[in-house]
């Protein structure tokens, strides 16, 4: 074989290696002992079979797979689609590629009303302080909340006959807070780590509807009024469940000042929750709605619109009663 042939073979081998590197997406640095740092821009393989630009939020090491896992936020998508991915599914953005401009979203305190919980915290900590100082303290509260809730802690829940993907962080007690899957009783909303615990609980649970007064019924649809003071545990469980699907909800345990209106589909087995709204018993700002949620399996069926209509009528009737 001639020297030229040998040179051609080396060139071909080199080209082949380069092609393989390109196919792997220049995964330089992903197989080393040190993980990618937070804020690193990458491309990640999404469920549509395409790579999408994303930012690394957090990382952890999977002892079973012996791989780094990364919690990432896709620039193109809502935060509820943030997820954990393994290093096998990501590509580094090469130095020569175009610079990715990160979306600059307005700070949570800009352009929206404060949640009631944050407003109360602000009022407690800023009474009598200058406006500039108030804004600084409010910003600190918002940043603290954002830091705590930036990584989704529970992946899925089982509620009745549905298995539902969680969207956001929810502050369940530490023992339950980092389970990949939680099992919930659909009637009392108690949460458990194991299916067999749920099965045993269902044999003993006597609730077949929310623990309050039924104030509306039409065909198979009912709405129950639940007092946060009289049924504190149920309402706390309801708020923890709701936080899995609401990004900016900050009320979890301080439920006593609130009334909860839980909408259910009813059948021979009981009343199955589809959504709810809450309102303060005595609102100093005359708010008639604190929080509203339709669970994902029941969305796009008109339940949200019905809850809002019911809330407005309830407020109007209450106002007439006061007159």
PDB file of C-alpha atoms in Angstrom:
ATOM      1  CA  UNK A   1       0.000   0.000   0.000  1.00  0.00           C
ATOM      2  CA  UNK A   2       1.390   3.440  -0.937  1.00  0.00           C
ATOM      3  CA  UNK A   3       2.019   6.328   1.446  1.00  0.00           C
ATOM      4  CA  UNK A   4      -0.747   8.274  -0.274  1.00  0.00           C
ATOM      5  CA  UNK A   5      -3.210   5.464   0.480  1.00  0.00           C
ATOM      6  CA  UNK A   6      -2.119   5.470   4.113  1.00  0.00           C
ATOM      7  CA  UNK A   7      -2.602   9.237   4.284  1.00  0.00           C
ATOM      8  CA  UNK A   8      -6.080   8.876   2.779  1.00  0.00           C
ATOM      9  CA  UNK A   9      -6.969   6.265   5.402  1.00  0.00           C
ATOM     10  CA  UNK A  10      -5.796   8.550   8.214  1.00  0.00           C
ATOM     11  CA  UNK A  11      -7.773  11.443   6.733  1.00  0.00           C
ATOM     12  CA  UNK A  12     -10.883   9.303   6.393  1.00  0.00           C
ATOM     13  CA  UNK A  13     -10.497   8.081   9.970  1.00  0.00           C
ATOM     14  CA  UNK A  14     -10.072  11.669  11.164  1.00  0.00           C
ATOM     15  CA  UNK A  15     -13.148  12.803   9.244  1.00  0.00           C
ATOM     16  CA  UNK A  16     -15.147   9.901  10.662  1.00  0.00           C
ATOM     17  CA  UNK A  17     -14.132  10.870  14.199  1.00  0.00           C
ATOM     18  CA  UNK A  18     -15.091  14.482  13.549  1.00  0.00           C
ATOM     19  CA  UNK A  19     -18.480  13.380  12.227  1.00  0.00           C
ATOM     20  CA  UNK A  20     -19.018  11.264  15.319  1.00  0.00           C
ATOM     21  CA  UNK A  21     -18.148  14.242  17.500  1.00  0.00           C
ATOM     22  CA  UNK A  22     -20.606  16.384  15.598  1.00  0.00           C
ATOM     23  CA  UNK A  23     -23.311  13.754  15.938  1.00  0.00           C
ATOM     24  CA  UNK A  24     -22.724  13.718  19.689  1.00  0.00           C
ATOM     25  CA  UNK A  25     -23.176  17.457  19.719  1.00  0.00           C
ATOM     26  CA  UNK A  26     -19.660  18.305  21.029  1.00  0.00           C
ATOM     27  CA  UNK A  27     -20.358  16.803  24.446  1.00  0.00           C
ATOM     28  CA  UNK A  28     -17.078  18.140  25.767  1.00  0.00           C
ATOM     29  CA  UNK A  29     -17.121  18.344  29.545  1.00  0.00           C
ATOM     30  CA  UNK A  30     -20.231  16.213  30.100  1.00  0.00           C
ATOM     31  CA  UNK A  31     -18.412  13.008  30.970  1.00  0.00           C
ATOM     32  CA  UNK A  32     -15.954  14.537  33.409  1.00  0.00           C
ATOM     33  CA  UNK A  33     -16.219  14.383  37.186  1.00  0.00           C
ATOM     34  CA  UNK A  34     -17.357  17.989  37.505  1.00  0.00           C
ATOM     35  CA  UNK A  35     -20.984  18.822  36.586  1.00  0.00           C
ATOM     36  CA  UNK A  36     -22.111  21.743  34.477  1.00  0.00           C
ATOM     37  CA  UNK A  37     -22.647  24.843  36.569  1.00  0.00           C
ATOM     38  CA  UNK A  38     -26.000  26.577  37.053  1.00  0.00           C
ATOM     39  CA  UNK A  39     -26.717  29.077  34.295  1.00  0.00           C
ATOM     40  CA  UNK A  40     -24.975  27.058  31.572  1.00  0.00           C
ATOM     41  CA  UNK A  41     -26.791  27.196  28.225  1.00  0.00           C
ATOM     42  CA  UNK A  42     -27.316  23.797  26.600  1.00  0.00           C
ATOM     43  CA  UNK A  43     -29.523  21.988  24.106  1.00  0.00           C
ATOM     44  CA  UNK A  44     -31.733  19.212  25.413  1.00  0.00           C
ATOM     45  CA  UNK A  45     -33.670  16.473  23.634  1.00  0.00           C
ATOM     46  CA  UNK A  46     -37.365  17.119  24.256  1.00  0.00           C
ATOM     47  CA  UNK A  47     -40.441  14.911  23.843  1.00  0.00           C
ATOM     48  CA  UNK A  48     -40.930  16.084  20.233  1.00  0.00           C
ATOM     49  CA  UNK A  49     -37.624  14.421  19.264  1.00  0.00           C
ATOM     50  CA  UNK A  50     -35.883  17.770  18.705  1.00  0.00           C
ATOM     51  CA  UNK A  51     -33.184  19.613  20.638  1.00  0.00           C
ATOM     52  CA  UNK A  52     -34.252  22.847  22.360  1.00  0.00           C
ATOM     53  CA  UNK A  53     -32.126  25.487  24.040  1.00  0.00           C
ATOM     54  CA  UNK A  54     -32.298  25.471  27.811  1.00  0.00           C
ATOM     55  CA  UNK A  55     -30.574  26.702  30.948  1.00  0.00           C
ATOM     56  CA  UNK A  56     -29.173  24.517  33.729  1.00  0.00           C
ATOM     57  CA  UNK A  57     -30.878  25.349  37.027  1.00  0.00           C
ATOM     58  CA  UNK A  58     -29.640  22.580  39.320  1.00  0.00           C
ATOM     59  CA  UNK A  59     -27.708  19.297  39.163  1.00  0.00           C
ATOM     60  CA  UNK A  60     -27.397  16.031  41.081  1.00  0.00           C
ATOM     61  CA  UNK A  61     -25.540  12.742  40.655  1.00  0.00           C
ATOM     62  CA  UNK A  62     -27.527   9.544  40.037  1.00  0.00           C
ATOM     63  CA  UNK A  63     -25.692   6.789  41.948  1.00  0.00           C
ATOM     64  CA  UNK A  64     -27.533   4.016  40.098  1.00  0.00           C
ATOM     65  CA  UNK A  65     -26.890   5.247  36.574  1.00  0.00           C
ATOM     66  CA  UNK A  66     -23.525   6.831  37.480  1.00  0.00           C
ATOM     67  CA  UNK A  67     -24.575   9.914  35.522  1.00  0.00           C
ATOM     68  CA  UNK A  68     -25.117  13.588  36.236  1.00  0.00           C
ATOM     69  CA  UNK A  69     -28.720  14.738  36.042  1.00  0.00           C
ATOM     70  CA  UNK A  70     -29.649  18.348  35.344  1.00  0.00           C
ATOM     71  CA  UNK A  71     -32.783  20.303  36.168  1.00  0.00           C
ATOM     72  CA  UNK A  72     -33.293  22.613  33.193  1.00  0.00           C
ATOM     73  CA  UNK A  73     -35.544  25.417  32.035  1.00  0.00           C
ATOM     74  CA  UNK A  74     -36.389  25.599  28.320  1.00  0.00           C
ATOM     75  CA  UNK A  75     -36.167  29.152  26.973  1.00  0.00           C
ATOM     76  CA  UNK A  76     -39.159  28.557  24.677  1.00  0.00           C
ATOM     77  CA  UNK A  77     -41.525  27.018  27.225  1.00  0.00           C
ATOM     78  CA  UNK A  78     -43.382  27.846  30.429  1.00  0.00           C
ATOM     79  CA  UNK A  79     -41.666  26.996  33.728  1.00  0.00           C
ATOM     80  CA  UNK A  80     -44.108  24.160  34.322  1.00  0.00           C
ATOM     81  CA  UNK A  81     -42.227  22.167  31.630  1.00  0.00           C
ATOM     82  CA  UNK A  82     -38.916  22.392  33.529  1.00  0.00           C
ATOM     83  CA  UNK A  83     -37.581  18.893  34.090  1.00  0.00           C
ATOM     84  CA  UNK A  84     -34.702  16.638  35.116  1.00  0.00           C
ATOM     85  CA  UNK A  85     -32.671  15.207  32.222  1.00  0.00           C
ATOM     86  CA  UNK A  86     -29.565  13.025  32.127  1.00  0.00           C
ATOM     87  CA  UNK A  87     -26.316  14.097  30.522  1.00  0.00           C
ATOM     88  CA  UNK A  88     -27.024  11.606  27.713  1.00  0.00           C
ATOM     89  CA  UNK A  89     -29.864  13.803  26.452  1.00  0.00           C
ATOM     90  CA  UNK A  90     -28.070  17.132  26.349  1.00  0.00           C
ATOM     91  CA  UNK A  91     -25.626  18.934  24.090  1.00  0.00           C
ATOM     92  CA  UNK A  92     -23.306  21.771  24.936  1.00  0.00           C
ATOM     93  CA  UNK A  93     -23.568  24.905  22.846  1.00  0.00           C
ATOM     94  CA  UNK A  94     -20.247  25.138  20.981  1.00  0.00           C
ATOM     95  CA  UNK A  95     -18.146  28.265  21.377  1.00  0.00           C
ATOM     96  CA  UNK A  96     -18.565  29.127  17.688  1.00  0.00           C
ATOM     97  CA  UNK A  97     -22.345  28.880  17.746  1.00  0.00           C
ATOM     98  CA  UNK A  98     -24.582  31.886  17.998  1.00  0.00           C
ATOM     99  CA  UNK A  99     -24.957  33.513  21.372  1.00  0.00           C
ATOM    100  CA  UNK A 100     -28.234  32.642  23.050  1.00  0.00           C
ATOM    101  CA  UNK A 101     -30.067  35.617  24.456  1.00  0.00           C
ATOM    102  CA  UNK A 102     -31.842  34.677  27.627  1.00  0.00           C
ATOM    103  CA  UNK A 103     -35.403  35.908  27.920  1.00  0.00           C
ATOM    104  CA  UNK A 104     -35.565  38.688  30.457  1.00  0.00           C
ATOM    105  CA  UNK A 105     -38.825  38.209  32.269  1.00  0.00           C
ATOM    106  CA  UNK A 106     -40.177  40.966  34.505  1.00  0.00           C
ATOM    107  CA  UNK A 107     -39.528  40.500  38.179  1.00  0.00           C
ATOM    108  CA  UNK A 108     -42.482  38.809  39.899  1.00  0.00           C
ATOM    109  CA  UNK A 109     -43.160  42.023  41.827  1.00  0.00           C
ATOM    110  CA  UNK A 110     -43.556  43.986  38.588  1.00  0.00           C
ATOM    111  CA  UNK A 111     -46.786  44.100  36.599  1.00  0.00           C
ATOM    112  CA  UNK A 112     -48.899  41.909  38.859  1.00  0.00           C
ATOM    113  CA  UNK A 113     -50.712  42.203  42.142  1.00  0.00           C
ATOM    114  CA  UNK A 114     -49.123  40.772  45.242  1.00  0.00           C
ATOM    115  CA  UNK A 115     -50.390  37.468  46.505  1.00  0.00           C
ATOM    116  CA  UNK A 116     -52.166  37.968  49.798  1.00  0.00           C
ATOM    117  CA  UNK A 117     -49.568  36.019  51.735  1.00  0.00           C
ATOM    118  CA  UNK A 118     -46.717  38.162  50.393  1.00  0.00           C
ATOM    119  CA  UNK A 119     -48.781  41.299  50.982  1.00  0.00           C
ATOM    120  CA  UNK A 120     -49.288  40.341  54.622  1.00  0.00           C
ATOM    121  CA  UNK A 121     -45.565  39.591  54.993  1.00  0.00           C
ATOM    122  CA  UNK A 122     -44.746  42.959  53.465  1.00  0.00           C
ATOM    123  CA  UNK A 123     -47.177  44.789  55.732  1.00  0.00           C
ATOM    124  CA  UNK A 124     -45.764  43.039  58.784  1.00  0.00           C
ATOM    125  CA  UNK A 125     -42.162  43.857  57.909  1.00  0.00           C
ATOM    126  CA  UNK A 126     -42.554  47.311  56.338  1.00  0.00           C
ATOM    127  CA  UNK A 127     -44.977  49.112  58.657  1.00  0.00           C
ATOM    128  CA  UNK A 128     -43.883  52.726  58.889  1.00  0.00           C
ATOM    129  CA  UNK A 129     -40.864  52.341  56.576  1.00  0.00           C
ATOM    130  CA  UNK A 130     -40.103  54.510  53.520  1.00  0.00           C
ATOM    131  CA  UNK A 131     -41.445  53.376  50.128  1.00  0.00           C
ATOM    132  CA  UNK A 132     -37.989  52.613  48.686  1.00  0.00           C
ATOM    133  CA  UNK A 133     -37.190  50.432  51.673  1.00  0.00           C
ATOM    134  CA  UNK A 134     -40.568  48.675  51.343  1.00  0.00           C
ATOM    135  CA  UNK A 135     -39.804  47.844  47.704  1.00  0.00           C
ATOM    136  CA  UNK A 136     -36.437  46.419  48.708  1.00  0.00           C
ATOM    137  CA  UNK A 137     -37.949  44.199  51.372  1.00  0.00           C
ATOM    138  CA  UNK A 138     -40.689  43.075  48.987  1.00  0.00           C
ATOM    139  CA  UNK A 139     -38.076  42.243  46.364  1.00  0.00           C
ATOM    140  CA  UNK A 140     -36.174  40.199  48.941  1.00  0.00           C
ATOM    141  CA  UNK A 141     -39.340  38.251  49.824  1.00  0.00           C
ATOM    142  CA  UNK A 142     -40.036  37.553  46.145  1.00  0.00           C
ATOM    143  CA  UNK A 143     -36.456  36.412  45.506  1.00  0.00           C
ATOM    144  CA  UNK A 144     -36.556  34.156  48.546  1.00  0.00           C
ATOM    145  CA  UNK A 145     -39.798  32.576  47.310  1.00  0.00           C
ATOM    146  CA  UNK A 146     -38.383  32.172  43.795  1.00  0.00           C
ATOM    147  CA  UNK A 147     -35.196  30.535  45.096  1.00  0.00           C
ATOM    148  CA  UNK A 148     -37.106  28.032  47.247  1.00  0.00           C
ATOM    149  CA  UNK A 149     -39.542  27.046  44.484  1.00  0.00           C
ATOM    150  CA  UNK A 150     -37.236  27.026  41.436  1.00  0.00           C
ATOM    151  CA  UNK A 151     -36.849  23.218  41.309  1.00  0.00           C
ATOM    152  CA  UNK A 152     -39.915  20.978  41.023  1.00  0.00           C
ATOM    153  CA  UNK A 153     -39.752  18.494  43.898  1.00  0.00           C
ATOM    154  CA  UNK A 154     -42.529  16.005  43.019  1.00  0.00           C
ATOM    155  CA  UNK A 155     -42.893  14.538  39.532  1.00  0.00           C
ATOM    156  CA  UNK A 156     -46.342  12.923  39.616  1.00  0.00           C
ATOM    157  CA  UNK A 157     -49.309  12.336  41.891  1.00  0.00           C
ATOM    158  CA  UNK A 158     -52.013   9.690  41.871  1.00  0.00           C
ATOM    159  CA  UNK A 159     -55.436  11.144  42.654  1.00  0.00           C
ATOM    160  CA  UNK A 160     -58.418   8.838  42.251  1.00  0.00           C
ATOM    161  CA  UNK A 161     -58.211   7.200  38.817  1.00  0.00           C
ATOM    162  CA  UNK A 162     -55.785   9.813  37.474  1.00  0.00           C
ATOM    163  CA  UNK A 163     -52.009   9.983  37.445  1.00  0.00           C
ATOM    164  CA  UNK A 164     -51.094  13.647  37.011  1.00  0.00           C
ATOM    165  CA  UNK A 165     -47.738  15.256  36.214  1.00  0.00           C
ATOM    166  CA  UNK A 166     -46.903  18.040  38.664  1.00  0.00           C
ATOM    167  CA  UNK A 167     -46.073  21.456  37.213  1.00  0.00           C
ATOM    168  CA  UNK A 168     -44.399  23.337  40.078  1.00  0.00           C
ATOM    169  CA  UNK A 169     -42.769  23.022  43.494  1.00  0.00           C
ATOM    170  CA  UNK A 170     -45.038  22.428  46.486  1.00  0.00           C
ATOM    171  CA  UNK A 171     -43.828  22.615  50.128  1.00  0.00           C
ATOM    172  CA  UNK A 172     -45.003  19.235  51.372  1.00  0.00           C
ATOM    173  CA  UNK A 173     -43.400  18.168  54.685  1.00  0.00           C
ATOM    174  CA  UNK A 174     -39.778  17.087  54.296  1.00  0.00           C
ATOM    175  CA  UNK A 175     -40.588  13.381  54.596  1.00  0.00           C
ATOM    176  CA  UNK A 176     -42.783  13.629  51.470  1.00  0.00           C
ATOM    177  CA  UNK A 177     -41.273  16.624  49.692  1.00  0.00           C
ATOM    178  CA  UNK A 178     -38.863  14.758  47.425  1.00  0.00           C
ATOM    179  CA  UNK A 179     -40.813  11.644  46.490  1.00  0.00           C
ATOM    180  CA  UNK A 180     -40.992  11.140  42.741  1.00  0.00           C
ATOM    181  CA  UNK A 181     -44.624  10.129  43.151  1.00  0.00           C
ATOM    182  CA  UNK A 182     -47.179  10.927  45.835  1.00  0.00           C
ATOM    183  CA  UNK A 183     -50.432   9.047  46.406  1.00  0.00           C
ATOM    184  CA  UNK A 184     -53.413  11.151  47.527  1.00  0.00           C
ATOM    185  CA  UNK A 185     -56.797  10.137  48.881  1.00  0.00           C
ATOM    186  CA  UNK A 186     -59.262  11.819  46.521  1.00  0.00           C
ATOM    187  CA  UNK A 187     -61.721  12.509  49.341  1.00  0.00           C
ATOM    188  CA  UNK A 188     -59.660  13.793  52.317  1.00  0.00           C
ATOM    189  CA  UNK A 189     -56.557  14.684  50.214  1.00  0.00           C
ATOM    190  CA  UNK A 190     -54.197  13.014  52.678  1.00  0.00           C
ATOM    191  CA  UNK A 191     -50.840  12.303  50.994  1.00  0.00           C
ATOM    192  CA  UNK A 192     -48.790   9.109  51.182  1.00  0.00           C
ATOM    193  CA  UNK A 193     -45.523   7.780  49.786  1.00  0.00           C
ATOM    194  CA  UNK A 194     -46.682   4.271  48.886  1.00  0.00           C
ATOM    195  CA  UNK A 195     -49.607   2.742  47.006  1.00  0.00           C
ATOM    196  CA  UNK A 196     -50.178   0.090  49.668  1.00  0.00           C
ATOM    197  CA  UNK A 197     -50.492   2.822  52.320  1.00  0.00           C
ATOM    198  CA  UNK A 198     -53.163   4.484  50.185  1.00  0.00           C
ATOM    199  CA  UNK A 199     -55.034   1.176  49.804  1.00  0.00           C
ATOM    200  CA  UNK A 200     -55.077   0.684  53.586  1.00  0.00           C
ATOM    201  CA  UNK A 201     -56.132   4.293  54.123  1.00  0.00           C
ATOM    202  CA  UNK A 202     -59.067   4.001  51.692  1.00  0.00           C
ATOM    203  CA  UNK A 203     -60.452   1.102  53.733  1.00  0.00           C
ATOM    204  CA  UNK A 204     -60.635   3.365  56.794  1.00  0.00           C
ATOM    205  CA  UNK A 205     -61.412   6.799  55.289  1.00  0.00           C
ATOM    206  CA  UNK A 206     -65.075   7.642  55.856  1.00  0.00           C
ATOM    207  CA  UNK A 207     -65.199  10.819  53.745  1.00  0.00           C
ATOM    208  CA  UNK A 208     -66.975  10.593  50.405  1.00  0.00           C
ATOM    209  CA  UNK A 209     -67.190  14.337  49.762  1.00  0.00           C
ATOM    210  CA  UNK A 210     -65.387  17.500  50.964  1.00  0.00           C
ATOM    211  CA  UNK A 211     -66.010  18.149  54.698  1.00  0.00           C
ATOM    212  CA  UNK A 212     -68.390  21.087  54.323  1.00  0.00           C
ATOM    213  CA  UNK A 213     -71.907  22.125  53.340  1.00  0.00           C
ATOM    214  CA  UNK A 214     -73.192  21.360  49.858  1.00  0.00           C
ATOM    215  CA  UNK A 215     -74.408  24.750  48.597  1.00  0.00           C
ATOM    216  CA  UNK A 216     -74.918  23.998  44.895  1.00  0.00           C
ATOM    217  CA  UNK A 217     -76.051  20.985  42.894  1.00  0.00           C
ATOM    218  CA  UNK A 218     -76.965  20.513  39.248  1.00  0.00           C
ATOM    219  CA  UNK A 219     -77.158  17.025  37.760  1.00  0.00           C
ATOM    220  CA  UNK A 220     -73.919  15.292  38.820  1.00  0.00           C
ATOM    221  CA  UNK A 221     -72.103  18.521  39.736  1.00  0.00           C
ATOM    222  CA  UNK A 222     -71.890  19.817  43.323  1.00  0.00           C
ATOM    223  CA  UNK A 223     -70.057  22.620  45.132  1.00  0.00           C
ATOM    224  CA  UNK A 224     -69.177  22.377  48.824  1.00  0.00           C
ATOM    225  CA  UNK A 225     -68.299  25.301  51.107  1.00  0.00           C
ATOM    226  CA  UNK A 226     -65.439  24.333  53.432  1.00  0.00           C
ATOM    227  CA  UNK A 227     -64.373  26.563  56.346  1.00  0.00           C
ATOM    228  CA  UNK A 228     -60.595  26.785  56.734  1.00  0.00           C
ATOM    229  CA  UNK A 229     -60.937  27.160  60.492  1.00  0.00           C
ATOM    230  CA  UNK A 230     -63.271  24.188  61.008  1.00  0.00           C
ATOM    231  CA  UNK A 231     -61.489  21.884  58.549  1.00  0.00           C
ATOM    232  CA  UNK A 232     -57.893  23.041  58.805  1.00  0.00           C
ATOM    233  CA  UNK A 233     -56.102  19.816  57.787  1.00  0.00           C
ATOM    234  CA  UNK A 234     -58.286  19.277  54.707  1.00  0.00           C
ATOM    235  CA  UNK A 235     -57.767  22.874  53.554  1.00  0.00           C
ATOM    236  CA  UNK A 236     -54.002  22.686  54.098  1.00  0.00           C
ATOM    237  CA  UNK A 237     -53.896  19.492  52.043  1.00  0.00           C
ATOM    238  CA  UNK A 238     -55.959  21.237  49.357  1.00  0.00           C
ATOM    239  CA  UNK A 239     -53.508  24.166  49.230  1.00  0.00           C
ATOM    240  CA  UNK A 240     -50.486  21.848  48.975  1.00  0.00           C
ATOM    241  CA  UNK A 241     -52.180  20.001  46.125  1.00  0.00           C
ATOM    242  CA  UNK A 242     -53.047  23.280  44.375  1.00  0.00           C
ATOM    243  CA  UNK A 243     -49.454  24.543  44.610  1.00  0.00           C
ATOM    244  CA  UNK A 244     -48.336  21.656  42.364  1.00  0.00           C
ATOM    245  CA  UNK A 245     -50.236  23.412  39.537  1.00  0.00           C
ATOM    246  CA  UNK A 246     -50.010  27.109  40.491  1.00  0.00           C
ATOM    247  CA  UNK A 247     -46.716  28.962  40.137  1.00  0.00           C
ATOM    248  CA  UNK A 248     -47.307  31.992  42.338  1.00  0.00           C
ATOM    249  CA  UNK A 249     -49.426  30.548  45.125  1.00  0.00           C
ATOM    250  CA  UNK A 250     -47.857  31.321  48.515  1.00  0.00           C
ATOM    251  CA  UNK A 251     -50.628  30.366  50.968  1.00  0.00           C
ATOM    252  CA  UNK A 252     -50.271  26.804  52.268  1.00  0.00           C
ATOM    253  CA  UNK A 253     -50.855  26.570  56.014  1.00  0.00           C
ATOM    254  CA  UNK A 254     -52.555  29.837  57.039  1.00  0.00           C
ATOM    255  CA  UNK A 255     -56.013  28.688  55.969  1.00  0.00           C
ATOM    256  CA  UNK A 256     -58.204  29.780  58.877  1.00  0.00           C
ATOM    257  CA  UNK A 257     -59.179  33.209  57.417  1.00  0.00           C
ATOM    258  CA  UNK A 258     -60.459  31.584  54.207  1.00  0.00           C
ATOM    259  CA  UNK A 259     -63.498  29.787  52.820  1.00  0.00           C
ATOM    260  CA  UNK A 260     -62.919  27.146  50.156  1.00  0.00           C
ATOM    261  CA  UNK A 261     -65.491  26.252  47.493  1.00  0.00           C
ATOM    262  CA  UNK A 262     -64.765  22.784  46.122  1.00  0.00           C
ATOM    263  CA  UNK A 263     -66.430  21.628  42.901  1.00  0.00           C
ATOM    264  CA  UNK A 264     -67.012  17.886  42.484  1.00  0.00           C
ATOM    265  CA  UNK A 265     -68.313  15.383  39.966  1.00  0.00           C
ATOM    266  CA  UNK A 266     -70.546  13.005  41.908  1.00  0.00           C
ATOM    267  CA  UNK A 267     -71.376   9.352  41.275  1.00  0.00           C
ATOM    268  CA  UNK A 268     -72.310   6.282  43.307  1.00  0.00           C
ATOM    269  CA  UNK A 269     -68.753   6.074  44.721  1.00  0.00           C
ATOM    270  CA  UNK A 270     -68.643   9.643  46.035  1.00  0.00           C
ATOM    271  CA  UNK A 271     -67.850  13.233  45.052  1.00  0.00           C
ATOM    272  CA  UNK A 272     -64.616  13.593  43.093  1.00  0.00           C
ATOM    273  CA  UNK A 273     -62.884  16.970  43.173  1.00  0.00           C
ATOM    274  CA  UNK A 274     -62.408  18.746  39.821  1.00  0.00           C
ATOM    275  CA  UNK A 275     -61.429  22.218  41.037  1.00  0.00           C
ATOM    276  CA  UNK A 276     -61.954  24.916  43.642  1.00  0.00           C
ATOM    277  CA  UNK A 277     -61.693  28.583  44.484  1.00  0.00           C
ATOM    278  CA  UNK A 278     -61.081  30.320  47.789  1.00  0.00           C
ATOM    279  CA  UNK A 279     -61.939  33.711  49.255  1.00  0.00           C
ATOM    280  CA  UNK A 280     -61.143  35.603  52.430  1.00  0.00           C
ATOM    281  CA  UNK A 281     -63.924  35.702  54.991  1.00  0.00           C
ATOM    282  CA  UNK A 282     -63.255  39.377  55.686  1.00  0.00           C
ATOM    283  CA  UNK A 283     -61.164  41.029  53.005  1.00  0.00           C
ATOM    284  CA  UNK A 284     -59.902  44.526  53.915  1.00  0.00           C
ATOM    285  CA  UNK A 285     -59.441  45.202  50.179  1.00  0.00           C
ATOM    286  CA  UNK A 286     -62.894  43.805  49.296  1.00  0.00           C
ATOM    287  CA  UNK A 287     -61.455  40.956  47.188  1.00  0.00           C
ATOM    288  CA  UNK A 288     -63.978  38.299  46.207  1.00  0.00           C
ATOM    289  CA  UNK A 289     -61.408  35.743  44.985  1.00  0.00           C
ATOM    290  CA  UNK A 290     -58.128  34.586  46.501  1.00  0.00           C
ATOM    291  CA  UNK A 291     -57.204  31.541  44.436  1.00  0.00           C
ATOM    292  CA  UNK A 292     -58.778  29.397  41.707  1.00  0.00           C
ATOM    293  CA  UNK A 293     -57.766  26.089  40.149  1.00  0.00           C
ATOM    294  CA  UNK A 294     -59.172  23.445  37.839  1.00  0.00           C
ATOM    295  CA  UNK A 295     -57.183  20.211  38.060  1.00  0.00           C
ATOM    296  CA  UNK A 296     -55.400  19.318  34.762  1.00  0.00           C
ATOM    297  CA  UNK A 297     -57.567  16.270  33.864  1.00  0.00           C
ATOM    298  CA  UNK A 298     -60.689  18.476  33.996  1.00  0.00           C
ATOM    299  CA  UNK A 299     -59.423  21.547  32.163  1.00  0.00           C
ATOM    300  CA  UNK A 300     -60.985  22.765  28.893  1.00  0.00           C
ATOM    301  CA  UNK A 301     -64.389  21.494  29.985  1.00  0.00           C
ATOM    302  CA  UNK A 302     -65.876  24.786  31.157  1.00  0.00           C
ATOM    303  CA  UNK A 303     -65.370  24.153  34.878  1.00  0.00           C
ATOM    304  CA  UNK A 304     -63.121  27.184  35.343  1.00  0.00           C
ATOM    305  CA  UNK A 305     -65.712  29.483  33.768  1.00  0.00           C
ATOM    306  CA  UNK A 306     -68.409  27.947  35.979  1.00  0.00           C
ATOM    307  CA  UNK A 307     -66.289  28.505  39.104  1.00  0.00           C
ATOM    308  CA  UNK A 308     -65.742  32.159  38.198  1.00  0.00           C
ATOM    309  CA  UNK A 309     -69.461  32.688  37.474  1.00  0.00           C
ATOM    310  CA  UNK A 310     -70.366  31.044  40.779  1.00  0.00           C
ATOM    311  CA  UNK A 311     -67.812  33.215  42.605  1.00  0.00           C
ATOM    312  CA  UNK A 312     -69.263  36.421  41.109  1.00  0.00           C
ATOM    313  CA  UNK A 313     -72.851  35.425  41.944  1.00  0.00           C
ATOM    314  CA  UNK A 314     -71.815  34.457  45.461  1.00  0.00           C
ATOM    315  CA  UNK A 315     -70.168  37.851  45.949  1.00  0.00           C
ATOM    316  CA  UNK A 316     -73.168  39.746  44.535  1.00  0.00           C
ATOM    317  CA  UNK A 317     -75.619  37.851  46.731  1.00  0.00           C
ATOM    318  CA  UNK A 318     -73.434  38.442  49.788  1.00  0.00           C
ATOM    319  CA  UNK A 319     -73.220  42.172  48.980  1.00  0.00           C
ATOM    320  CA  UNK A 320     -77.023  42.349  48.696  1.00  0.00           C
ATOM    321  CA  UNK A 321     -77.323  40.531  52.031  1.00  0.00           C
ATOM    322  CA  UNK A 322     -75.077  43.137  53.684  1.00  0.00           C
ATOM    323  CA  UNK A 323     -77.243  45.950  52.278  1.00  0.00           C
TER     324      UNK A 323
END
